[in-house]
PDB file of C-alpha atoms in Angstrom:
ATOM      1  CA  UNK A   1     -91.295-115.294 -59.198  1.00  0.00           C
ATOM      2  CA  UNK A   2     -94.946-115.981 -60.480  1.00  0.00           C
ATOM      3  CA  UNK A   3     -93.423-117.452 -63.593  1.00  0.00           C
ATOM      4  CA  UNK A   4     -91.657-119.978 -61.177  1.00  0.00           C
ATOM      5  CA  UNK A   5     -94.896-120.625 -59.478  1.00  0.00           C
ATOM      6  CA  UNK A   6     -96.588-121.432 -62.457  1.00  0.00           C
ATOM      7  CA  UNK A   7     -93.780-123.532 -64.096  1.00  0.00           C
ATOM      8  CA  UNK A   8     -95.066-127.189 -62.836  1.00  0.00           C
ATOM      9  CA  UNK A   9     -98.470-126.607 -63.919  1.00  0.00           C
ATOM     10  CA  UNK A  10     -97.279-126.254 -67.743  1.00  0.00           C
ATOM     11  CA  UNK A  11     -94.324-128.815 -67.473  1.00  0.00           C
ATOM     12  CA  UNK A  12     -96.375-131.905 -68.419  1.00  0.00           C
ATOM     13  CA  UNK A  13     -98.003-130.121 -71.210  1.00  0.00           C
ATOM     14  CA  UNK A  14     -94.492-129.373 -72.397  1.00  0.00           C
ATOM     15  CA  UNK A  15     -93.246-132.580 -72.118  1.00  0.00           C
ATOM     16  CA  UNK A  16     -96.629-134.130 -73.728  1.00  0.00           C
ATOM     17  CA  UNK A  17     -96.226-131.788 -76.701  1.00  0.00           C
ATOM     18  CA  UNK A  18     -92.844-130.936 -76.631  1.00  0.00           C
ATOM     19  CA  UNK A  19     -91.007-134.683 -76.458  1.00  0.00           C
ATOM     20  CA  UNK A  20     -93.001-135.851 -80.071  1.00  0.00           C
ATOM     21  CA  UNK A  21     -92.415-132.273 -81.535  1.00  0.00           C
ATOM     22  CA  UNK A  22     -88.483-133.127 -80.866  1.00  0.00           C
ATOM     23  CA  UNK A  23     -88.588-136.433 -82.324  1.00  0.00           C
ATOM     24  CA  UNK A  24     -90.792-135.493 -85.267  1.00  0.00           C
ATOM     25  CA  UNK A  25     -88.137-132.392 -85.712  1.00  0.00           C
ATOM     26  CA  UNK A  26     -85.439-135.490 -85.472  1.00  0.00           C
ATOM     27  CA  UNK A  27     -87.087-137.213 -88.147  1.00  0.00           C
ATOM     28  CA  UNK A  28     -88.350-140.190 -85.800  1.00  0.00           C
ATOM     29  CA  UNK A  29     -91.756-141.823 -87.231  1.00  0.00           C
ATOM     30  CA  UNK A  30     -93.034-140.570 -83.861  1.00  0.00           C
ATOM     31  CA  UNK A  31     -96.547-142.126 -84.761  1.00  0.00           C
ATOM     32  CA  UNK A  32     -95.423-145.576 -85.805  1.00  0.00           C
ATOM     33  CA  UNK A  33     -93.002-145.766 -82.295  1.00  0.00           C
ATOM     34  CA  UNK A  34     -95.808-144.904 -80.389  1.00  0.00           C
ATOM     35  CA  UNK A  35     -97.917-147.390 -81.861  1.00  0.00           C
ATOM     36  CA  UNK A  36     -94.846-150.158 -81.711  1.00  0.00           C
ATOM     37  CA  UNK A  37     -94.466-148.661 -77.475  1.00  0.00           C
ATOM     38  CA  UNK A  38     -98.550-149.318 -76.850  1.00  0.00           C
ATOM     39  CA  UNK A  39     -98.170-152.968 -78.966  1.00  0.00           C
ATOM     40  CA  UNK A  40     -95.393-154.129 -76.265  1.00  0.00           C
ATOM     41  CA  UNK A  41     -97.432-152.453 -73.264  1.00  0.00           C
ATOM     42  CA  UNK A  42    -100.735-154.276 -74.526  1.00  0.00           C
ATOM     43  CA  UNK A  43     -98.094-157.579 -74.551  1.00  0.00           C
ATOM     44  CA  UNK A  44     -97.014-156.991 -71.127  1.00  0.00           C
ATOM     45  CA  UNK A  45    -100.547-156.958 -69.832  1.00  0.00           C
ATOM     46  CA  UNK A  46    -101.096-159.930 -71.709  1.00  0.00           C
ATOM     47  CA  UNK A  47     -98.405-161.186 -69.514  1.00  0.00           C
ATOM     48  CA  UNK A  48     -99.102-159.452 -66.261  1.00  0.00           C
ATOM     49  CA  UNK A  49    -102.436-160.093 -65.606  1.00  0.00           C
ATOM     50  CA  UNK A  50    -102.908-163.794 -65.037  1.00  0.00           C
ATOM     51  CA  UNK A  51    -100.335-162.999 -61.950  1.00  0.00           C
ATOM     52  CA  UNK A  52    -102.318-160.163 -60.970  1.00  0.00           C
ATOM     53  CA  UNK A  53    -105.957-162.478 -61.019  1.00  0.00           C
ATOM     54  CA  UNK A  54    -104.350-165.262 -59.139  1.00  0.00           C
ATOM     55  CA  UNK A  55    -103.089-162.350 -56.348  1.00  0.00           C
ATOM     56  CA  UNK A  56    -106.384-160.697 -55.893  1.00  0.00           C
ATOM     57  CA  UNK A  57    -108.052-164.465 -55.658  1.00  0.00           C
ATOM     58  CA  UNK A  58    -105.858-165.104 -53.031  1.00  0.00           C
ATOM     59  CA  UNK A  59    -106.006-162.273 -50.754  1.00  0.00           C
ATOM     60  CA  UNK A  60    -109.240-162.718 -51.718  1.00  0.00           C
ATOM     61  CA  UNK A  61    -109.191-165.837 -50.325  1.00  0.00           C
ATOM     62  CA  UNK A  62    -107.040-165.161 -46.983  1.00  0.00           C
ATOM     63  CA  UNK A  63    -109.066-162.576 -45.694  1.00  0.00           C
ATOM     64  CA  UNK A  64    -112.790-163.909 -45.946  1.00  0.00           C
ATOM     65  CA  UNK A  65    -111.562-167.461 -44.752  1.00  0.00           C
ATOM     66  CA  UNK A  66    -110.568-166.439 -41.665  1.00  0.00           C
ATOM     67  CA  UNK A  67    -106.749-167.286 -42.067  1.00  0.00           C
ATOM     68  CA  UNK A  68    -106.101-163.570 -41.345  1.00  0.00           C
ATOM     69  CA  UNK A  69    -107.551-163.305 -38.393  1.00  0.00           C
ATOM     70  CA  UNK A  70    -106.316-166.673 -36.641  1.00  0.00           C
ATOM     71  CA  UNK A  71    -103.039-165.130 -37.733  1.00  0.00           C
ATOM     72  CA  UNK A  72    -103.622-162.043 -36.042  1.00  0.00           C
ATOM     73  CA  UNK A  73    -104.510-164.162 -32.787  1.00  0.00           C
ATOM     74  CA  UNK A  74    -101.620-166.548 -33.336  1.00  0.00           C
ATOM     75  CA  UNK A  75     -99.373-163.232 -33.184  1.00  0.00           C
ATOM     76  CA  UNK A  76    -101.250-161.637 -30.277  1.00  0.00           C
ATOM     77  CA  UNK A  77     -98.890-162.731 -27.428  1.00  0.00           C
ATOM     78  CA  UNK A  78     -95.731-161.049 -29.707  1.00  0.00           C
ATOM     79  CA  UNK A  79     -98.099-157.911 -30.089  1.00  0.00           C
ATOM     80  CA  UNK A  80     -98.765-158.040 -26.004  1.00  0.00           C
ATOM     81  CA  UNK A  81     -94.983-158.255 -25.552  1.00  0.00           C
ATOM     82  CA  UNK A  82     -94.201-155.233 -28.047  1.00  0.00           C
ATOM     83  CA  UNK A  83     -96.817-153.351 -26.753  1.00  0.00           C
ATOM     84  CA  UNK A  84     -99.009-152.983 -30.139  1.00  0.00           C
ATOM     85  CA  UNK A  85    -102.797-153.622 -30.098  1.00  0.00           C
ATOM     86  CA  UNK A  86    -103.588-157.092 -31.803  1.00  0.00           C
ATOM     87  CA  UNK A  87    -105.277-155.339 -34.711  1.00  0.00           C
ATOM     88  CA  UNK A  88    -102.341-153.476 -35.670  1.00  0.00           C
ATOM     89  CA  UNK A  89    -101.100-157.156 -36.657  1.00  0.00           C
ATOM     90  CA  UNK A  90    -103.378-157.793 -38.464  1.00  0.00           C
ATOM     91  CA  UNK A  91    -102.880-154.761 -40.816  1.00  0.00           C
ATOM     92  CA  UNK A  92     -98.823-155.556 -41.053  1.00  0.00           C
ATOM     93  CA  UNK A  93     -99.584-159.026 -41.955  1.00  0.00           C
ATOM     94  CA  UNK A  94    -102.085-157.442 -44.379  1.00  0.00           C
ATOM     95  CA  UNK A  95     -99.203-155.266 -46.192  1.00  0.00           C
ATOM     96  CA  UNK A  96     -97.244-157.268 -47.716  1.00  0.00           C
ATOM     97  CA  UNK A  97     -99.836-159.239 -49.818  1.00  0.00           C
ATOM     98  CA  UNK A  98    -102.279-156.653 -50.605  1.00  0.00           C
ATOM     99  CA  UNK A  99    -102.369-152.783 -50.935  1.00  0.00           C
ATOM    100  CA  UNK A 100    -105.631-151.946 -51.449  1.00  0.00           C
ATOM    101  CA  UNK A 101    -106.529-154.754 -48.993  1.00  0.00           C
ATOM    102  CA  UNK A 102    -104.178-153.051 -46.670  1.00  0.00           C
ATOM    103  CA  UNK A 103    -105.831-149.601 -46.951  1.00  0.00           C
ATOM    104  CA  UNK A 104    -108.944-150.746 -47.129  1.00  0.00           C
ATOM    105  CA  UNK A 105    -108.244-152.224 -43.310  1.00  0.00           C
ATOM    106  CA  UNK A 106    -106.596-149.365 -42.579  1.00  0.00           C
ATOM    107  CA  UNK A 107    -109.738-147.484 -42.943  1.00  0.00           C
ATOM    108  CA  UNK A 108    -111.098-149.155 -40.883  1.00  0.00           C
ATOM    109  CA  UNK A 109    -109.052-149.090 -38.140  1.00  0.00           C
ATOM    110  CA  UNK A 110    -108.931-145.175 -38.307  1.00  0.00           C
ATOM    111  CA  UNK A 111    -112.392-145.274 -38.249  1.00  0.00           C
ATOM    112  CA  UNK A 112    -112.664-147.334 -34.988  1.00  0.00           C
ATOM    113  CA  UNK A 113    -109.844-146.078 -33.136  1.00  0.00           C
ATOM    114  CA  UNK A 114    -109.451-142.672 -34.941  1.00  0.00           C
ATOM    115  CA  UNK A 115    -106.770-141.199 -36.732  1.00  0.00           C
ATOM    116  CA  UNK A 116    -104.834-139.377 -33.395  1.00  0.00           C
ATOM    117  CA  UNK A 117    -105.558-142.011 -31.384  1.00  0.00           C
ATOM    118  CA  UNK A 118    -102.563-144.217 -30.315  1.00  0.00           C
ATOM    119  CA  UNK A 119    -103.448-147.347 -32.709  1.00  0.00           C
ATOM    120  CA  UNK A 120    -104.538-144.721 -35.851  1.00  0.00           C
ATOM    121  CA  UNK A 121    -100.865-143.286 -35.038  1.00  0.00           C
ATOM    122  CA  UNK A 122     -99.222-146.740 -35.624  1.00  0.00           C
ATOM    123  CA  UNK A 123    -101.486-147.977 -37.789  1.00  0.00           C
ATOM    124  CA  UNK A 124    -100.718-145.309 -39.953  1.00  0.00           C
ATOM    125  CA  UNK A 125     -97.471-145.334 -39.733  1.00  0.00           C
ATOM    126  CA  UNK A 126     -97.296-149.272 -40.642  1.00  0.00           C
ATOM    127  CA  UNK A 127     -99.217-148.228 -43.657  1.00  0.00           C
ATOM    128  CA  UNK A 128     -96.578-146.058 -45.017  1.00  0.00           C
ATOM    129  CA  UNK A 129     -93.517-148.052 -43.339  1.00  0.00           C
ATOM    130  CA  UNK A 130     -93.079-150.980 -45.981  1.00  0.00           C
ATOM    131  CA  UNK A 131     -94.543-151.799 -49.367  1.00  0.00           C
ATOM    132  CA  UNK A 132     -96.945-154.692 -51.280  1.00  0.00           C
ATOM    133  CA  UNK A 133     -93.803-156.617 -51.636  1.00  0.00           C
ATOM    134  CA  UNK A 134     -94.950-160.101 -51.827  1.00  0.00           C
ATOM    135  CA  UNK A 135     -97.459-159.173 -54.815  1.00  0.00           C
ATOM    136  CA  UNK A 136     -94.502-157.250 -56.475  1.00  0.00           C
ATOM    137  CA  UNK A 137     -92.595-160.166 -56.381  1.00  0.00           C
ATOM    138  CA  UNK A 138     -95.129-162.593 -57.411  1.00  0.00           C
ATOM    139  CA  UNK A 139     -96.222-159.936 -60.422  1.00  0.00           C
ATOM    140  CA  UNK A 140     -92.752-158.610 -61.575  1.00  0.00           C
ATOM    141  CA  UNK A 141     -90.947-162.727 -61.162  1.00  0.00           C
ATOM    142  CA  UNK A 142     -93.800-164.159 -62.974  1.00  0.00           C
ATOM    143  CA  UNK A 143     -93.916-161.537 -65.810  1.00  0.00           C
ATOM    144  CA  UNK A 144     -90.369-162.291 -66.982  1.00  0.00           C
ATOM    145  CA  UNK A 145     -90.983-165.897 -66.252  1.00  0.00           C
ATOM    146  CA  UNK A 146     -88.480-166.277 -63.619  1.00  0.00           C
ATOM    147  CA  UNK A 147     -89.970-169.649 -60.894  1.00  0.00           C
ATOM    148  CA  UNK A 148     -87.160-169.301 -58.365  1.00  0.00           C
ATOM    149  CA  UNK A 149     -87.060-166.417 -56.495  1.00  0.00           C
ATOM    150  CA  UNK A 150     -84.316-168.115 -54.095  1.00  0.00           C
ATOM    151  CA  UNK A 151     -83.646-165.360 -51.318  1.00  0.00           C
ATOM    152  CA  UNK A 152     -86.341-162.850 -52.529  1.00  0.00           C
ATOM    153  CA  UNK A 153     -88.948-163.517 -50.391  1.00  0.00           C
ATOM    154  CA  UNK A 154     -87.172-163.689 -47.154  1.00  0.00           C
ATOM    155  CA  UNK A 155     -85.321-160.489 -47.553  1.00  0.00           C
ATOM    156  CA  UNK A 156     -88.823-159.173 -48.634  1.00  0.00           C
ATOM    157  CA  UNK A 157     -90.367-160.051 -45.556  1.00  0.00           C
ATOM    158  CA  UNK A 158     -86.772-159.360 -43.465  1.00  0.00           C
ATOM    159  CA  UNK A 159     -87.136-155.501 -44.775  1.00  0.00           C
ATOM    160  CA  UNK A 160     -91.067-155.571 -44.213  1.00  0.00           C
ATOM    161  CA  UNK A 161     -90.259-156.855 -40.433  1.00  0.00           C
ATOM    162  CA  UNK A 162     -87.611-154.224 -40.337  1.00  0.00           C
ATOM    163  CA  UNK A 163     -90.541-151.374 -41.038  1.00  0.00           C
ATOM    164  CA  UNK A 164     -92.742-153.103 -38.945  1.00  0.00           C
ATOM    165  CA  UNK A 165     -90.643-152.787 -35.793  1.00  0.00           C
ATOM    166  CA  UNK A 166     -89.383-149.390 -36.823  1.00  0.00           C
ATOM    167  CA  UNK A 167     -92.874-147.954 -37.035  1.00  0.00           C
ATOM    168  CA  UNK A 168     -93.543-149.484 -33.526  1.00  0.00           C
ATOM    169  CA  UNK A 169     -90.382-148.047 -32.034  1.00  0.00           C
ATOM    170  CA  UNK A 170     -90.832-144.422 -33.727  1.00  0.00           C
ATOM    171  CA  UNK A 171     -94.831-144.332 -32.478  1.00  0.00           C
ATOM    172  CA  UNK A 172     -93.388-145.639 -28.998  1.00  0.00           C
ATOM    173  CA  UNK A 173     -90.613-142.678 -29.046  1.00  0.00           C
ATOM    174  CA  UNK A 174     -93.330-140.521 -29.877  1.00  0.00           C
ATOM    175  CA  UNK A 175     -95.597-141.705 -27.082  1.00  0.00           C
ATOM    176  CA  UNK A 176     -92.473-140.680 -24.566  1.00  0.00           C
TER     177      UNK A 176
END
C-alpha cells in the first residue's frame, strides 16, 4: 500500500528519464529530436506572441478606460432582475477576455465581500464556471493564421453565457 502511495511522486521522474532512455534504447537521436521539438516551440512563440501583446494591451486598455465599468452599469438592470450584485458583472464580463485580469478582480471581490459571503460564493463560482475564451480564440486563430473565425465567437460567448447563468442558478439553489 505505501508503494502505491508513493507511486505519483516518482512517476514524472520516470517518465523524464525513462521516455529518452526508451528512445535512445530504440536507436532515436533522442538529442537531435529534442533539439528539432525546442526549434519548432521557439517558432511557435515567434508566432504566438504578437497575439498575446496585442491581448494584454487591450484588456489593458478596457479596464483602466473605464469601458468595463460603464459595462457593468449598462448591465446592472439585467443583474437587478437576476438577482446578482452589479459587481459580479463586472467579473463575468471580465472572463472571457482576460484570466489573470479575471482573478485579479476576483481577489478583490473576495476581499470586499469575503469568500462565504453570498457575492464571494458566486463570484467564485463564475470564476471557475467558463474559460478565457475570447483570448484563446484570438491566440490559437491567429497562430495558424486563420482571419475568419465565422461562428466562433458567438458560440464562445453562447457557452460563456451558459456558465454564467448556471453559476447564478446553482449559488441561488444553494441559497434555498
Amino acid at each position: 500500500m505505501k508503494l502505491l502511495a508513493a507511486f505519483p511522486y516518482y512517476l514524472v521522474p520516470l517518465l523524464v528519464a525513462g521516455i529518452p532512455l526508451y528512445g535512445a534504447w530504440r536507436g532515436v537521436d533522442v538529442y537531435g529530436c529534442f533539439v528539432e521539438g525546442a526549434s519548432e516551440g521557439l517558432k511557435t512563440i515567434g508566432r504566438i506572441a504578437p497575439a498575446m501583446i496585442a491581448m494584454f494591451v487591450a484588456v489593458g486598455m478596457f479596464r483602466e478606460s473605464g469601458a468595463l465599468n460603464a459595462a457593468a452599469r449598462a448591465l446592472s438592470p439585467v443583474a437587478r432582475a437576476l438577482g446578482v450584485n452589479p459587481d459580479i458583472m463586472i467579473l463575468a464580463a471580465l472572463r472571457p477576455i482576460s484570466g489573470s485580469g479575471s482573478l485579479g478582480y476576483l481577489a478583490e471581490l473576495l476581499q470586499h465581500y469575503g469568500p462565504d459571503s453570498a457575492e464571494g460564493t458566486l463570484a467564485s463560482v463564475v470564476q471557475g464556471s467558463a474559460d478565457t475564451s475570447l483570448y484563446i480564440i484570438a491566440l490559437y486563430f491567429s497562430s495558424v493564421g486563420i482571419t475568419r473565425t465565422r461562428h466562433t465567437v458567438a458560440a464562445a460567448l453562447l457557452a460563456t453565457l451558459a456558465g454564467f447563468l448556471g453559476a447564478v442558478l446553482a449559488c441561488q439553489a444553494m441559497r434555498l
